[in-house]
Amino acid sequence: MTFDLNILPLFRQDGQDRPELPGVHVAMPPRRATRVRSQDRLIIFMHFEGKGVVLRDQLNQLLKSIEKSYYSRTGTITSTLQAITEEINDILLNQNLKYGSSGQQAHAYLTLAVMRRDMLYIAQSGLMHGFLISGEKVDHFYDANIAGRGLGLSRTASVQFSQAPLAKGTLLIYLPNLPQGWNKGTLENVHGQQLGVLRRRFLSDAGSDLKALIIETIPGEGDLYLLSAEAKSARHTAETHPPEEILEDSSEPTPETIEVNIESSQPTVAFSEETVPIPVAESQGKPKERFVSNEDQELVSKPAREIPDIGPILKNAIKKTGGWFGTALRSARTFFLRMLPDEEEFKISSSMMAFIAVIIPVVVVAATALIYARIGLNRQYARYYQQANQAMIVAKSEGDQSSLHLTLNTALADITRAEEYQVTDESQALREEIQTFLDTFDYVNRLDFQPAIAGNLSSSIKIKRMEATGRDLYMLDSNSGSVMRAWLTGTGYEMDPTFSCGPGQYGPYIVSEIIDIATLPRDSEKQASIIGLDGNGNLIYCEPDEAPYVVPLAPPHSNWGQPTAITIEDGNLYILDPITNAVWIYFGNKDQFIGSANFFFTEEVPNLQSAIDMTVSQDDLLILHADGHTTLCTYSILEEAPTECEDPALLKDERPGRENAATLPDARFFQLSRTQPPEPSIYFLDPITRSVYQFSLKLSLIQQLRSETDLPAGVVTAYAISPTRSIFIALDNQVLIAFLP
């Protein structure tokens, strides 16, 4: 049996019902769809969170690109939806990373639904709630641990998949945020009700704000009907074109990748809910439009609404108030003439009268707008504050640990929204209480980060690596490929302008940009403090007040691919080269690495193409990959006990409601390092959440370190931990320091 789908977006903002919900897009299969997509109907619901703005054209372009990409691909529905979600995540993450310093980051909740015959396949990313209502049964699709926090926040896109068999009257409801007024009764006895009735019920219970997408199943021929709640308008009809030209699998086109330039003249990701209309599908097979009458209101599909010009509105307001102000001006003139001794001594010129007649209405209209805006701000603050306070009350009595975490995050989101309108002593106290609960729950230890270096580093500097000794801090600049040194004085760290360590010619050797650095013991033969490696296998030894010294390494038998990371353990140098899928060991005596390269692995060689960093603890090699997972390998020179690898290695997470997994659902790591005794640990950097996670050598989570105050805008680009338990973090050219407890 085949079905049609009625798709009804609901959008209420600040008590005002709006006919169109931004981010909704529906599509029928185009004529040139691949064979496996010829029966698929696509529904997209995209919602943005954060401080950024997604411009109308950008959002429409993104939604249309998703449609184009879907219908040009082959493979299963789930694999295709996964691939598309990952591409959208990459677009948003790159945008957030590139313009992170502006603080205008945004992330997206995305729901992709595909109808194929009598089944609906759904992919959710982000904190989007889904409800499936069939008969008297209500299923809630929501798992923050699986769906993740949203797209654009980490390197891996988390997706929650679900399927829904279609039957007459089946309802699906998707919401980015649950309305405060919704309760268990809101979704009871809704099966079989008309959409107009459901619309009024949902809006009535929602309060002043609601974003929702309702999908209703009715018998039909596989058509989609995008509805809109608005006053009466003419009925529209549009033909649904069946796929006339289906491509054979043997000649499938290259799948369309989503390549959308979200950049604009402003370094932000923009989203203005009032200026984004519903994008109407522009595929060859467009969704039909349907008119549904229901008592006092009609549900009707309609094209996008143009944004009204504010000019005529302002003119009309001035025109309406002009008569009153004209009378007021005449009365004022009569009053002044009576008060003043002679008309000749006090006379208002005609040009001045004209100016006053124009400016006073404008001023009054502006003042009135400001008053109403202020009232609106106070109401918004009060609403979100009350929601946060109520969520906190619920959290204190919550027994389910997983629900507790969700409740606390909801409370934190609400108080954050409240403080966007107004910051008060009460809101700050509530925020601190919520944050304290969450920190205890998440093993967060907050530190007092302060500027580490006197003065400002050049804005052209972008620190990608740092190494710290007891008195020195070394920083690798990715733009110049050079190493900088700051040394500890009585008043903090100061830059060493005489320190030299970077690309150039040193005797017969030419050093290119340095790709990574590592510290050396103070009793090394060359008395160097730091070494760097360039992409050609040249080691450069650098010491304060001394000229650099270069020693070329003997290249591996396969030559160099593209080394990306180095580390030193027990006097041996380890080099990660993902291009050649290798980790090379140079056995040394202190800082002397004059032997040949030794391949770390024996029989079992893991895939290192996505490897980005590594560290070594005795015989254990820990490799970090771009998606945040790690590979753990134990070195052996014995033939009867060859080197073994665990890929992925499990991270042990004993926080309430968490499970051991290859990655943490709320973090994606970018760098790692190991500290020495008395408390040897593995530290990971999450640049997006700007946290440093501490694990034991057995990969058990100990704590995560965060700032107790707001950091400068941007992502963390590097970190280091000194032997004296100082922790440094860099945000491009800004370096901060705190002290471990």
XYZ file of C-alpha atoms in Angstrom:
741
model
C 0.000 0.000 0.000
C 1.282 3.468 -0.849
C 0.671 6.667 1.075
C 0.733 10.416 0.703
C 2.250 12.637 3.358
C 0.762 15.877 4.636
C 3.606 17.998 6.014
C 2.614 20.864 8.302
C 5.246 23.215 9.778
C 4.276 25.144 12.925
C 6.114 28.313 13.871
C 5.218 30.647 16.729
C 7.712 33.285 17.840
C 7.127 35.635 20.766
C 3.411 34.844 20.646
C 3.135 35.594 16.919
C 2.101 32.752 14.611
C 4.027 32.707 11.359
C 2.968 30.809 8.227
C 6.430 29.549 7.297
C 9.055 27.634 9.260
C 12.696 28.252 8.220
C 14.744 25.176 7.371
C 11.934 22.988 5.986
C 12.413 21.501 2.508
C 10.562 18.660 0.757
C 11.359 17.026 -2.574
C 10.052 14.429 -4.987
C 12.544 12.370 -7.043
C 13.782 14.353 -10.057
C 13.771 12.958 -13.580
C 17.485 12.171 -13.440
C 17.457 10.430 -10.084
C 19.526 7.267 -9.814
C 17.502 4.074 -10.030
C 17.730 3.322 -6.309
C 16.370 6.809 -5.526
C 13.475 6.809 -8.014
C 10.877 5.927 -5.366
C 12.269 8.051 -2.528
C 10.532 11.149 -1.165
C 12.784 13.447 0.876
C 11.886 15.679 3.833
C 14.478 17.969 5.448
C 14.123 19.867 8.724
C 17.166 21.949 9.730
C 17.337 24.133 12.833
C 20.228 26.347 13.915
C 21.400 27.147 17.445
C 24.103 29.573 18.527
C 24.949 33.215 18.070
C 25.442 33.185 14.336
C 23.156 34.363 11.494
C 22.403 31.922 8.392
C 21.298 34.180 5.572
C 18.237 33.235 3.544
C 20.097 32.499 0.310
C 22.719 30.464 2.164
C 20.126 28.308 3.906
C 18.162 27.741 0.702
C 21.359 26.826 -1.132
C 22.286 24.366 1.595
C 18.867 22.681 1.582
C 18.814 22.382 -2.209
C 22.334 20.951 -2.145
C 21.196 18.272 0.293
C 18.385 17.336 -2.098
C 20.710 17.259 -5.105
C 23.289 15.178 -3.260
C 20.715 12.652 -2.060
C 19.163 11.940 -5.454
C 22.544 11.606 -7.189
C 23.846 8.895 -4.841
C 23.523 5.132 -4.745
C 23.822 2.816 -1.779
C 21.466 2.194 1.100
C 19.274 4.932 2.514
C 21.084 4.942 5.853
C 24.567 5.090 4.333
C 23.487 7.940 2.068
C 21.926 9.912 4.914
C 25.048 9.293 7.003
C 27.309 10.586 4.213
C 25.197 13.700 3.668
C 25.106 14.444 7.383
C 28.887 14.153 7.572
C 29.294 16.571 4.669
C 26.998 19.124 6.318
C 28.945 18.687 9.550
C 32.228 19.356 7.743
C 30.831 22.530 6.178
C 29.625 23.936 9.503
C 32.694 22.806 11.463
C 35.082 24.411 8.990
C 33.052 27.600 9.158
C 33.125 27.594 12.964
C 36.854 26.878 13.063
C 37.679 29.524 10.467
C 35.691 32.269 12.130
C 35.885 31.010 15.711
C 37.599 34.190 16.885
C 34.449 36.200 16.163
C 32.434 34.243 18.720
C 29.601 33.988 16.170
C 29.511 30.210 15.932
C 26.428 28.213 15.048
C 25.514 24.548 15.045
C 22.604 22.715 13.478
C 20.027 20.117 14.411
C 19.171 18.106 11.299
C 16.387 15.630 10.592
C 16.345 13.826 7.245
C 13.311 11.651 6.479
C 12.886 9.453 3.409
C 9.595 7.798 2.429
C 9.963 4.671 0.316
C 6.672 2.891 -0.300
C 5.228 2.097 3.156
C 8.337 2.873 5.248
C 9.799 6.096 6.576
C 13.552 6.165 7.239
C 14.786 8.887 9.584
C 18.226 10.259 10.471
C 18.512 12.691 13.397
C 21.544 14.742 14.414
C 21.486 17.058 17.376
C 18.980 17.503 20.175
C 15.908 17.121 17.956
C 12.883 15.425 19.549
C 10.806 13.018 17.480
C 7.398 11.530 18.348
C 5.756 8.672 16.439
C 2.027 8.391 17.149
C 0.203 5.331 15.871
C -3.148 4.540 17.425
C -2.826 5.114 21.151
C 0.917 4.424 21.168
C 3.412 7.295 21.426
C 7.124 6.589 20.823
C 9.715 9.241 21.692
C 12.837 9.290 19.490
C 15.479 11.171 21.432
C 18.938 10.068 22.548
C 21.480 12.850 23.089
C 24.306 10.322 23.470
C 23.634 8.915 19.985
C 22.437 11.984 18.085
C 25.077 14.246 19.626
C 24.949 17.966 20.356
C 24.518 19.021 16.757
C 26.421 19.476 13.522
C 29.400 21.812 13.354
C 30.749 21.156 16.854
C 33.039 18.181 16.331
C 34.872 16.318 13.596
C 32.464 13.388 13.606
C 28.763 13.676 12.872
C 26.652 11.692 15.328
C 23.483 10.281 13.762
C 20.525 8.469 15.311
C 18.677 6.264 12.807
C 15.111 5.040 13.152
C 12.402 3.521 10.959
C 8.654 3.965 11.049
C 6.224 1.673 9.194
C 3.504 3.812 7.649
C -0.194 3.247 8.213
C -3.271 5.379 7.746
C -3.308 8.189 10.284
C 0.284 7.739 11.498
C 1.691 11.003 12.861
C 5.315 12.040 13.257
C 6.247 15.231 15.094
C 9.732 16.765 15.180
C 10.750 19.623 17.453
C 14.191 21.186 18.100
C 13.011 22.263 21.558
C 10.181 20.903 23.675
C 7.758 23.717 24.572
C 7.530 24.463 28.274
C 3.744 24.082 28.216
C 3.634 20.661 26.589
C 2.817 17.776 28.892
C 1.710 14.183 28.677
C -1.818 15.227 27.769
C -0.684 17.220 24.751
C -0.059 14.084 22.699
C -2.919 11.965 24.074
C -5.856 11.052 21.830
C -4.431 12.822 18.792
C -4.722 9.838 16.437
C -7.459 10.439 13.884
C -7.765 14.159 14.605
C -7.700 16.647 11.742
C -4.509 18.643 11.316
C -6.316 21.914 11.919
C -7.525 20.646 15.295
C -4.072 19.357 16.199
C -2.508 22.638 15.166
C -4.690 24.594 17.578
C -4.047 22.123 20.404
C -0.275 22.120 19.953
C -0.064 25.901 19.680
C -2.406 26.402 22.629
C -0.280 24.207 24.908
C 3.026 25.555 23.613
C 2.843 29.073 24.991
C 4.615 31.889 23.187
C 7.160 29.866 21.173
C 7.007 26.716 19.074
C 8.885 25.182 16.178
C 7.548 21.847 15.003
C 7.122 19.746 11.884
C 4.079 17.460 11.716
C 3.928 14.616 9.185
C 0.592 12.845 8.623
C 0.136 9.628 6.637
C -2.889 9.280 4.357
C -3.656 6.723 1.619
C -2.456 7.925 -1.759
C 0.074 7.547 -4.529
C 3.294 8.573 -2.811
C 2.845 12.342 -3.056
C 4.048 14.988 -0.605
C 1.895 17.962 0.380
C 3.629 20.880 2.087
C 0.953 22.726 4.047
C 0.944 26.139 5.636
C -1.460 27.610 8.185
C -2.624 31.000 6.975
C -5.720 32.973 6.130
C -7.735 31.941 3.107
C -6.021 32.114 -0.202
C -6.585 30.694 -3.638
C -6.047 27.006 -4.121
C -2.876 26.121 -5.982
C -2.262 23.008 -7.992
C 0.977 21.570 -9.260
C 1.561 18.436 -11.210
C 3.790 15.778 -9.732
C 6.001 14.472 -12.513
C 6.950 10.833 -12.280
C 10.604 10.089 -12.886
C 10.697 9.942 -16.680
C 14.413 9.338 -17.050
C 15.958 6.917 -14.592
C 19.683 6.369 -14.871
C 20.872 2.810 -15.123
C 23.111 1.612 -12.319
C 25.818 0.785 -14.845
C 26.130 4.437 -15.790
C 25.538 6.167 -12.505
C 26.812 9.713 -12.180
C 29.396 10.674 -9.648
C 27.471 11.418 -6.434
C 27.006 15.108 -5.854
C 28.938 16.304 -2.845
C 27.596 19.197 -0.868
C 29.785 22.177 -1.548
C 28.173 25.298 -0.149
C 30.107 28.460 0.570
C 28.555 29.786 3.755
C 31.104 32.556 3.970
C 29.870 36.102 3.668
C 31.320 39.519 4.187
C 30.764 38.978 7.879
C 32.690 36.228 9.667
C 29.510 34.645 10.959
C 27.177 31.805 10.238
C 23.902 33.704 9.857
C 20.390 32.745 10.826
C 17.511 35.177 10.875
C 14.278 33.363 11.543
C 12.115 36.222 10.416
C 13.754 36.518 7.014
C 13.958 32.899 5.862
C 10.948 31.554 3.949
C 10.120 27.949 3.311
C 12.216 26.890 0.330
C 9.942 25.369 -2.293
C 11.473 22.285 -3.901
C 12.908 23.018 -7.311
C 13.472 19.496 -8.510
C 11.808 18.278 -11.674
C 9.310 16.428 -9.549
C 7.898 19.023 -7.191
C 5.698 18.270 -4.170
C 2.037 18.870 -4.747
C 0.275 21.721 -3.046
C -2.907 21.084 -1.111
C -5.693 23.145 0.390
C -7.310 21.775 3.549
C -10.201 23.687 5.063
C -10.965 23.435 8.744
C -13.453 25.601 10.589
C -12.026 29.067 11.221
C -8.733 28.542 9.476
C -7.349 26.864 6.414
C -4.206 24.878 5.824
C -2.878 25.732 2.414
C 0.406 25.143 0.673
C 1.907 28.341 -0.632
C 5.077 29.766 -2.143
C 7.679 31.619 -0.157
C 6.640 34.981 1.242
C 8.615 38.073 0.321
C 10.001 40.201 3.105
C 7.936 43.418 3.504
C 9.639 46.746 2.969
C 9.728 48.728 6.198
C 9.697 52.058 4.367
C 5.947 52.151 3.579
C 5.170 50.954 7.103
C 7.090 53.828 8.637
C 5.495 56.309 6.223
C 2.050 55.010 7.076
C 2.748 55.345 10.804
C 3.878 58.935 10.358
C 0.869 59.690 8.171
C -1.523 58.332 10.779
C 0.041 60.414 13.546
C 0.460 63.532 11.407
C -3.032 64.909 12.090
C -2.635 64.713 15.842
C 0.806 66.279 15.784
C -0.402 69.038 13.440
C -3.080 69.968 15.973
C -0.529 69.797 18.777
C 1.864 72.065 16.904
C -0.859 74.641 16.211
C -1.897 74.642 19.887
C 1.711 75.019 20.977
C 2.225 77.944 18.613
C -0.920 79.690 19.920
C 0.284 79.163 23.488
C 3.702 80.647 22.806
C 2.212 83.617 20.963
C 0.073 84.409 23.984
C 2.993 84.096 26.340
C 5.411 86.174 24.291
C 5.122 89.962 24.016
C 5.014 90.287 20.255
C 4.658 88.025 17.287
C 7.508 89.768 15.559
C 9.840 88.969 18.438
C 8.975 85.304 18.314
C 8.080 83.746 15.010
C 8.682 80.108 13.939
C 9.819 79.976 10.349
C 7.967 77.811 7.872
C 11.083 75.679 7.310
C 11.400 75.075 11.055
C 7.720 74.151 11.254
C 8.220 71.664 8.412
C 11.244 70.170 10.157
C 9.338 69.790 13.446
C 6.368 68.258 11.643
C 8.639 65.572 10.218
C 10.982 64.889 13.133
C 8.500 64.666 16.024
C 6.508 61.707 14.606
C 9.746 59.900 13.823
C 11.038 60.437 17.366
C 7.764 59.316 18.936
C 7.561 56.214 16.740
C 11.161 55.340 17.641
C 10.544 55.935 21.349
C 7.416 53.785 21.249
C 9.334 51.016 19.516
C 12.044 51.165 22.174
C 9.464 50.938 24.960
C 7.795 47.919 23.400
C 11.173 46.321 22.747
C 12.138 46.768 26.387
C 8.883 45.222 27.554
C 9.485 42.309 25.195
C 13.019 41.810 26.524
C 11.786 41.695 30.113
C 9.115 39.149 29.237
C 11.569 36.954 27.359
C 14.021 37.087 30.246
C 11.330 36.168 32.768
C 10.066 33.276 30.655
C 13.457 31.649 30.141
C 14.515 32.305 33.739
C 11.380 30.579 35.033
C 11.978 27.627 32.701
C 15.570 27.289 33.928
C 14.514 27.551 37.557
C 11.797 24.932 37.086
C 14.246 22.581 35.347
C 16.649 22.987 38.253
C 13.909 22.072 40.728
C 13.185 18.945 38.685
C 16.907 18.092 38.516
C 17.272 18.151 42.293
C 14.613 15.464 42.612
C 15.612 13.466 39.512
C 16.577 9.850 40.159
C 17.494 8.783 36.638
C 21.106 9.844 36.048
C 20.782 10.054 32.259
C 17.633 12.159 32.567
C 19.370 14.328 35.151
C 22.107 15.260 32.720
C 19.561 16.193 30.046
C 17.547 18.243 32.542
C 20.633 20.139 33.682
C 21.650 20.886 30.107
C 18.135 22.129 29.392
C 18.321 24.394 32.436
C 21.695 25.749 31.338
C 20.390 26.437 27.829
C 17.373 28.277 29.227
C 19.386 30.489 31.578
C 21.767 31.257 28.723
C 18.825 32.393 26.633
C 17.486 34.443 29.523
C 20.795 36.273 29.871
C 20.755 37.138 26.200
C 17.933 39.532 27.140
C 19.048 40.574 30.620
C 21.737 39.679 33.181
C 20.726 39.941 36.837
C 22.116 38.812 40.178
C 19.420 36.127 40.248
C 20.296 34.800 36.796
C 24.009 34.684 37.627
C 23.319 32.833 40.881
C 21.097 30.310 39.095
C 23.680 29.841 36.342
C 26.390 29.157 38.920
C 24.185 26.603 40.681
C 23.349 24.806 37.425
C 26.973 24.857 36.283
C 28.195 23.451 39.605
C 25.769 20.527 39.322
C 26.825 19.865 35.738
C 30.522 20.098 36.533
C 30.200 17.518 39.289
C 28.261 15.282 36.932
C 30.799 15.654 34.099
C 34.024 15.466 36.176
C 34.847 19.084 35.325
C 37.517 20.921 37.292
C 37.551 24.649 36.530
C 40.829 26.565 36.573
C 41.695 30.246 36.734
C 43.319 30.920 33.362
C 45.213 34.198 33.055
C 47.378 35.712 30.291
C 50.739 33.951 30.395
C 53.000 36.296 28.423
C 53.617 39.975 29.022
C 52.580 42.034 26.012
C 50.814 40.923 22.864
C 52.071 38.519 20.224
C 51.707 39.506 16.583
C 48.269 38.888 15.089
C 49.969 36.941 12.269
C 51.030 34.214 14.719
C 49.016 31.018 15.036
C 50.412 28.642 17.641
C 49.921 24.984 16.659
C 52.160 23.233 19.220
C 53.586 24.024 22.638
C 56.162 22.356 24.885
C 56.879 23.459 28.450
C 59.864 22.871 30.739
C 60.316 24.086 34.294
C 61.310 27.583 33.136
C 60.657 27.812 29.397
C 57.656 27.730 27.105
C 58.263 26.863 23.438
C 55.618 27.709 20.829
C 55.508 26.529 17.208
C 53.951 29.055 14.827
C 52.145 27.305 11.963
C 52.304 30.370 9.713
C 56.086 30.803 9.787
C 57.100 27.261 10.732
C 59.347 28.738 13.454
C 59.672 28.097 17.180
C 59.389 30.943 19.710
C 60.571 30.937 23.317
C 59.149 32.594 26.412
C 61.063 32.358 29.691
C 59.880 32.650 33.268
C 60.764 35.827 35.158
C 59.740 37.141 38.533
C 56.632 38.724 37.020
C 55.612 35.995 34.591
C 56.705 34.854 31.147
C 58.464 37.160 28.714
C 59.322 36.581 25.070
C 62.969 35.944 24.172
C 63.652 38.144 21.106
C 67.101 36.582 20.564
C 65.908 32.973 20.346
C 66.367 31.524 16.850
C 64.797 28.269 15.686
C 63.172 28.067 12.278
C 63.491 27.532 8.532
C 66.739 28.519 6.861
C 70.141 27.302 5.744
C 72.449 25.928 8.419
C 75.773 24.956 6.921
C 75.106 22.513 4.085
C 71.549 21.771 5.250
C 68.353 23.639 4.411
C 65.546 23.383 6.951
C 61.970 23.902 5.739
C 58.979 24.715 7.943
C 59.066 22.843 11.258
C 56.128 20.453 11.606
C 56.483 19.434 15.284
C 58.690 19.925 18.353
C 59.799 17.934 21.409
C 61.828 18.812 24.508
C 65.184 17.248 25.373
C 66.643 16.493 28.809
C 68.910 19.223 30.180
C 71.941 16.898 30.316
C 71.889 16.221 26.563
C 75.303 16.248 24.902
C 74.480 19.212 22.715
C 72.817 21.017 25.644
C 69.831 21.759 23.403
C 66.460 22.390 25.032
C 64.189 21.650 22.094
C 64.291 19.820 18.769
C 62.123 20.331 15.723
C 61.533 18.205 12.636
C 60.850 19.526 9.153
C 59.066 17.655 6.371
C 62.347 16.417 4.860
C 63.602 14.604 7.949
C 65.973 17.319 9.210
C 66.295 17.664 12.975
C 67.037 21.169 14.234
C 68.446 21.530 17.767
C 67.704 24.865 19.459
C 69.083 26.400 22.663
C 68.747 29.895 24.164
C 71.682 32.189 23.356
C 73.070 29.647 20.859
C 72.821 29.173 17.103
C 70.667 26.240 15.938
C 72.362 23.003 14.918
C 70.982 20.663 12.220
C 71.340 16.878 11.855
C 69.575 15.094 8.958
C 67.980 11.776 9.873
C 68.700 8.695 7.797
C 65.518 8.363 5.695
C 63.407 5.191 5.946
C 63.722 2.617 3.166
C 60.389 3.879 1.749
C 61.591 7.473 2.105
C 59.517 10.169 3.760
C 55.853 10.690 2.986
C 54.598 13.569 5.114
C 55.690 13.416 8.775
C 53.141 15.060 11.069
C 54.189 14.407 14.675
C 57.207 13.474 16.811
C 57.727 12.448 20.412
C 60.658 11.286 22.551
C 60.428 8.453 25.064
C 63.353 6.875 26.954
C 65.813 8.610 24.657
C 64.201 7.259 21.477
C 62.655 9.407 18.748
C 59.272 8.407 17.280
C 57.986 9.901 14.013
C 54.417 9.558 12.695
C 54.094 9.489 8.886
C 50.466 8.810 7.826
C 51.223 9.008 4.095
C 53.463 5.924 4.283
C 51.251 4.382 7.000
C 54.201 4.199 9.361
C 55.588 5.074 12.759
C 59.404 5.132 12.681
C 61.698 4.686 15.685
C 65.194 6.128 15.861
C 66.937 4.535 18.816
C 69.211 7.068 20.419
C 71.472 7.971 23.257
C 69.984 11.083 24.809
C 69.734 13.457 21.840
C 71.756 11.398 19.363
C 69.592 9.686 16.695
C 72.208 8.614 14.190
C 70.990 5.088 13.431
C 68.586 3.874 10.765
C 64.813 4.079 10.912
C 63.034 1.103 12.490
C 59.436 0.236 11.612
C 57.375 0.168 14.822
C 54.916 -2.517 13.723
C 55.491 -6.163 12.881
C 52.661 -8.391 11.651
C 49.718 -6.166 12.573
C 49.760 -2.704 10.984
C 46.789 -0.413 11.720
C 45.407 2.066 9.205
C 47.136 5.392 9.909
C 45.780 7.460 7.011
C 43.651 9.527 9.411
C 46.267 9.712 12.215
C 46.992 13.255 13.444
C 49.024 12.872 16.660
C 50.692 10.332 18.943
C 52.405 9.837 22.280
C 54.426 7.003 23.824
C 54.464 5.556 27.332
C 57.231 2.982 27.692
C 56.274 0.276 25.143
C 52.746 1.600 24.527
C 52.108 3.778 21.479
C 48.857 5.763 21.483
C 47.786 7.200 18.117
C 45.030 9.814 17.767
C 42.864 9.890 14.633
C 40.956 12.762 13.048
C 37.576 11.388 14.131
C 38.698 11.390 17.782
C 39.291 7.662 18.270
C 42.648 6.214 19.319
C 44.750 3.190 18.410
C 46.788 1.549 21.179
C 49.796 -0.581 20.154
C 52.271 -2.384 22.411
C 55.791 -2.701 21.001
C 57.720 -5.945 21.077
C 61.012 -7.093 19.552
C 60.220 -10.762 20.208
C 59.116 -12.875 17.255
C 57.012 -15.125 19.470
C 55.172 -12.074 20.870
C 54.850 -9.551 18.020
C 53.640 -5.991 18.365
C 49.869 -5.928 18.922
C 47.322 -3.158 18.376
C 43.852 -2.388 19.683
C 41.968 -0.311 17.135
C 39.934 1.408 18.342
C 41.076 1.552 21.934
C 38.260 1.894 24.458
C 38.089 4.984 26.645
C 36.820 4.104 30.112
C 34.150 6.583 31.208
C 32.630 6.022 34.649
C 30.503 9.166 34.693
C 26.812 8.511 35.475
C 24.897 7.378 32.424
C 28.059 6.946 30.306
C 29.594 3.839 28.782
C 33.062 2.806 27.676
C 33.474 3.682 24.014
C 36.016 4.481 21.317
C 35.152 8.182 21.529
C 33.369 10.461 23.955
C 29.998 11.614 22.584
C 30.490 15.194 23.780
C 34.147 15.666 22.764
C 36.423 15.309 19.754
C 40.141 15.289 20.484
C 42.734 17.077 18.370
C 46.029 16.662 20.284
C 47.377 14.414 23.024
C 50.441 14.180 25.250
C 51.829 12.226 28.178
C 53.134 13.626 31.442
C 55.888 12.095 33.550
C 55.725 10.857 37.176
C 54.793 11.502 39.940
C 51.359 11.530 38.244
C 51.820 10.087 34.751
C 48.714 10.698 32.658
C 47.474 11.015 29.102
C 45.979 14.411 28.265
C 43.705 15.121 25.282
C 42.733 18.509 23.857
C 39.185 19.202 22.650
C 39.554 22.516 20.768
C 35.840 23.173 20.245
C 34.696 22.882 23.879
C 38.106 24.279 24.898
C 38.704 21.504 27.391
C 41.704 19.359 28.303
C 40.780 15.810 29.363
C 42.991 13.848 31.755
C 43.069 10.044 31.476
C 45.104 7.464 33.323
C 47.679 5.436 31.393
C 44.971 2.746 31.230
C 42.690 5.281 29.478
C 40.281 5.807 32.369
C 38.799 9.305 32.510
C 39.994 11.234 35.567
C 38.753 14.767 34.936
C 38.342 17.471 32.347
C 39.925 20.878 32.817
C 38.061 24.017 31.788
C 38.252 27.720 32.470
C 36.171 29.147 35.292
C 35.736 32.390 33.340
C 35.007 33.151 29.700
C 38.011 32.639 27.449
C 38.808 34.856 24.466
C 36.771 33.980 21.397
C 38.042 31.166 19.201
C 39.118 27.547 19.428
C 42.108 26.276 21.394
C 44.916 25.582 18.922
C 47.539 24.077 21.276
C 48.224 23.162 24.891
C 51.118 22.077 27.113
C 51.630 20.865 30.679
C 54.896 21.631 32.443
C 56.766 19.449 34.971
C 55.814 22.071 37.592
C 52.087 21.403 36.910
C 51.354 24.543 34.976
C 48.917 24.163 32.095
C 49.096 26.419 29.048
C 46.509 26.831 26.313
C 46.821 28.863 23.115
C 44.069 30.475 21.078
C 46.019 31.375 17.928
C 48.334 34.145 19.247
C 46.942 34.333 22.798
C 48.542 32.161 25.494
C 46.920 31.565 28.885
C 48.235 29.818 31.990
C 46.625 28.101 34.981
C 47.859 25.750 37.690
C 46.743 22.174 38.164
C 45.250 21.314 41.562
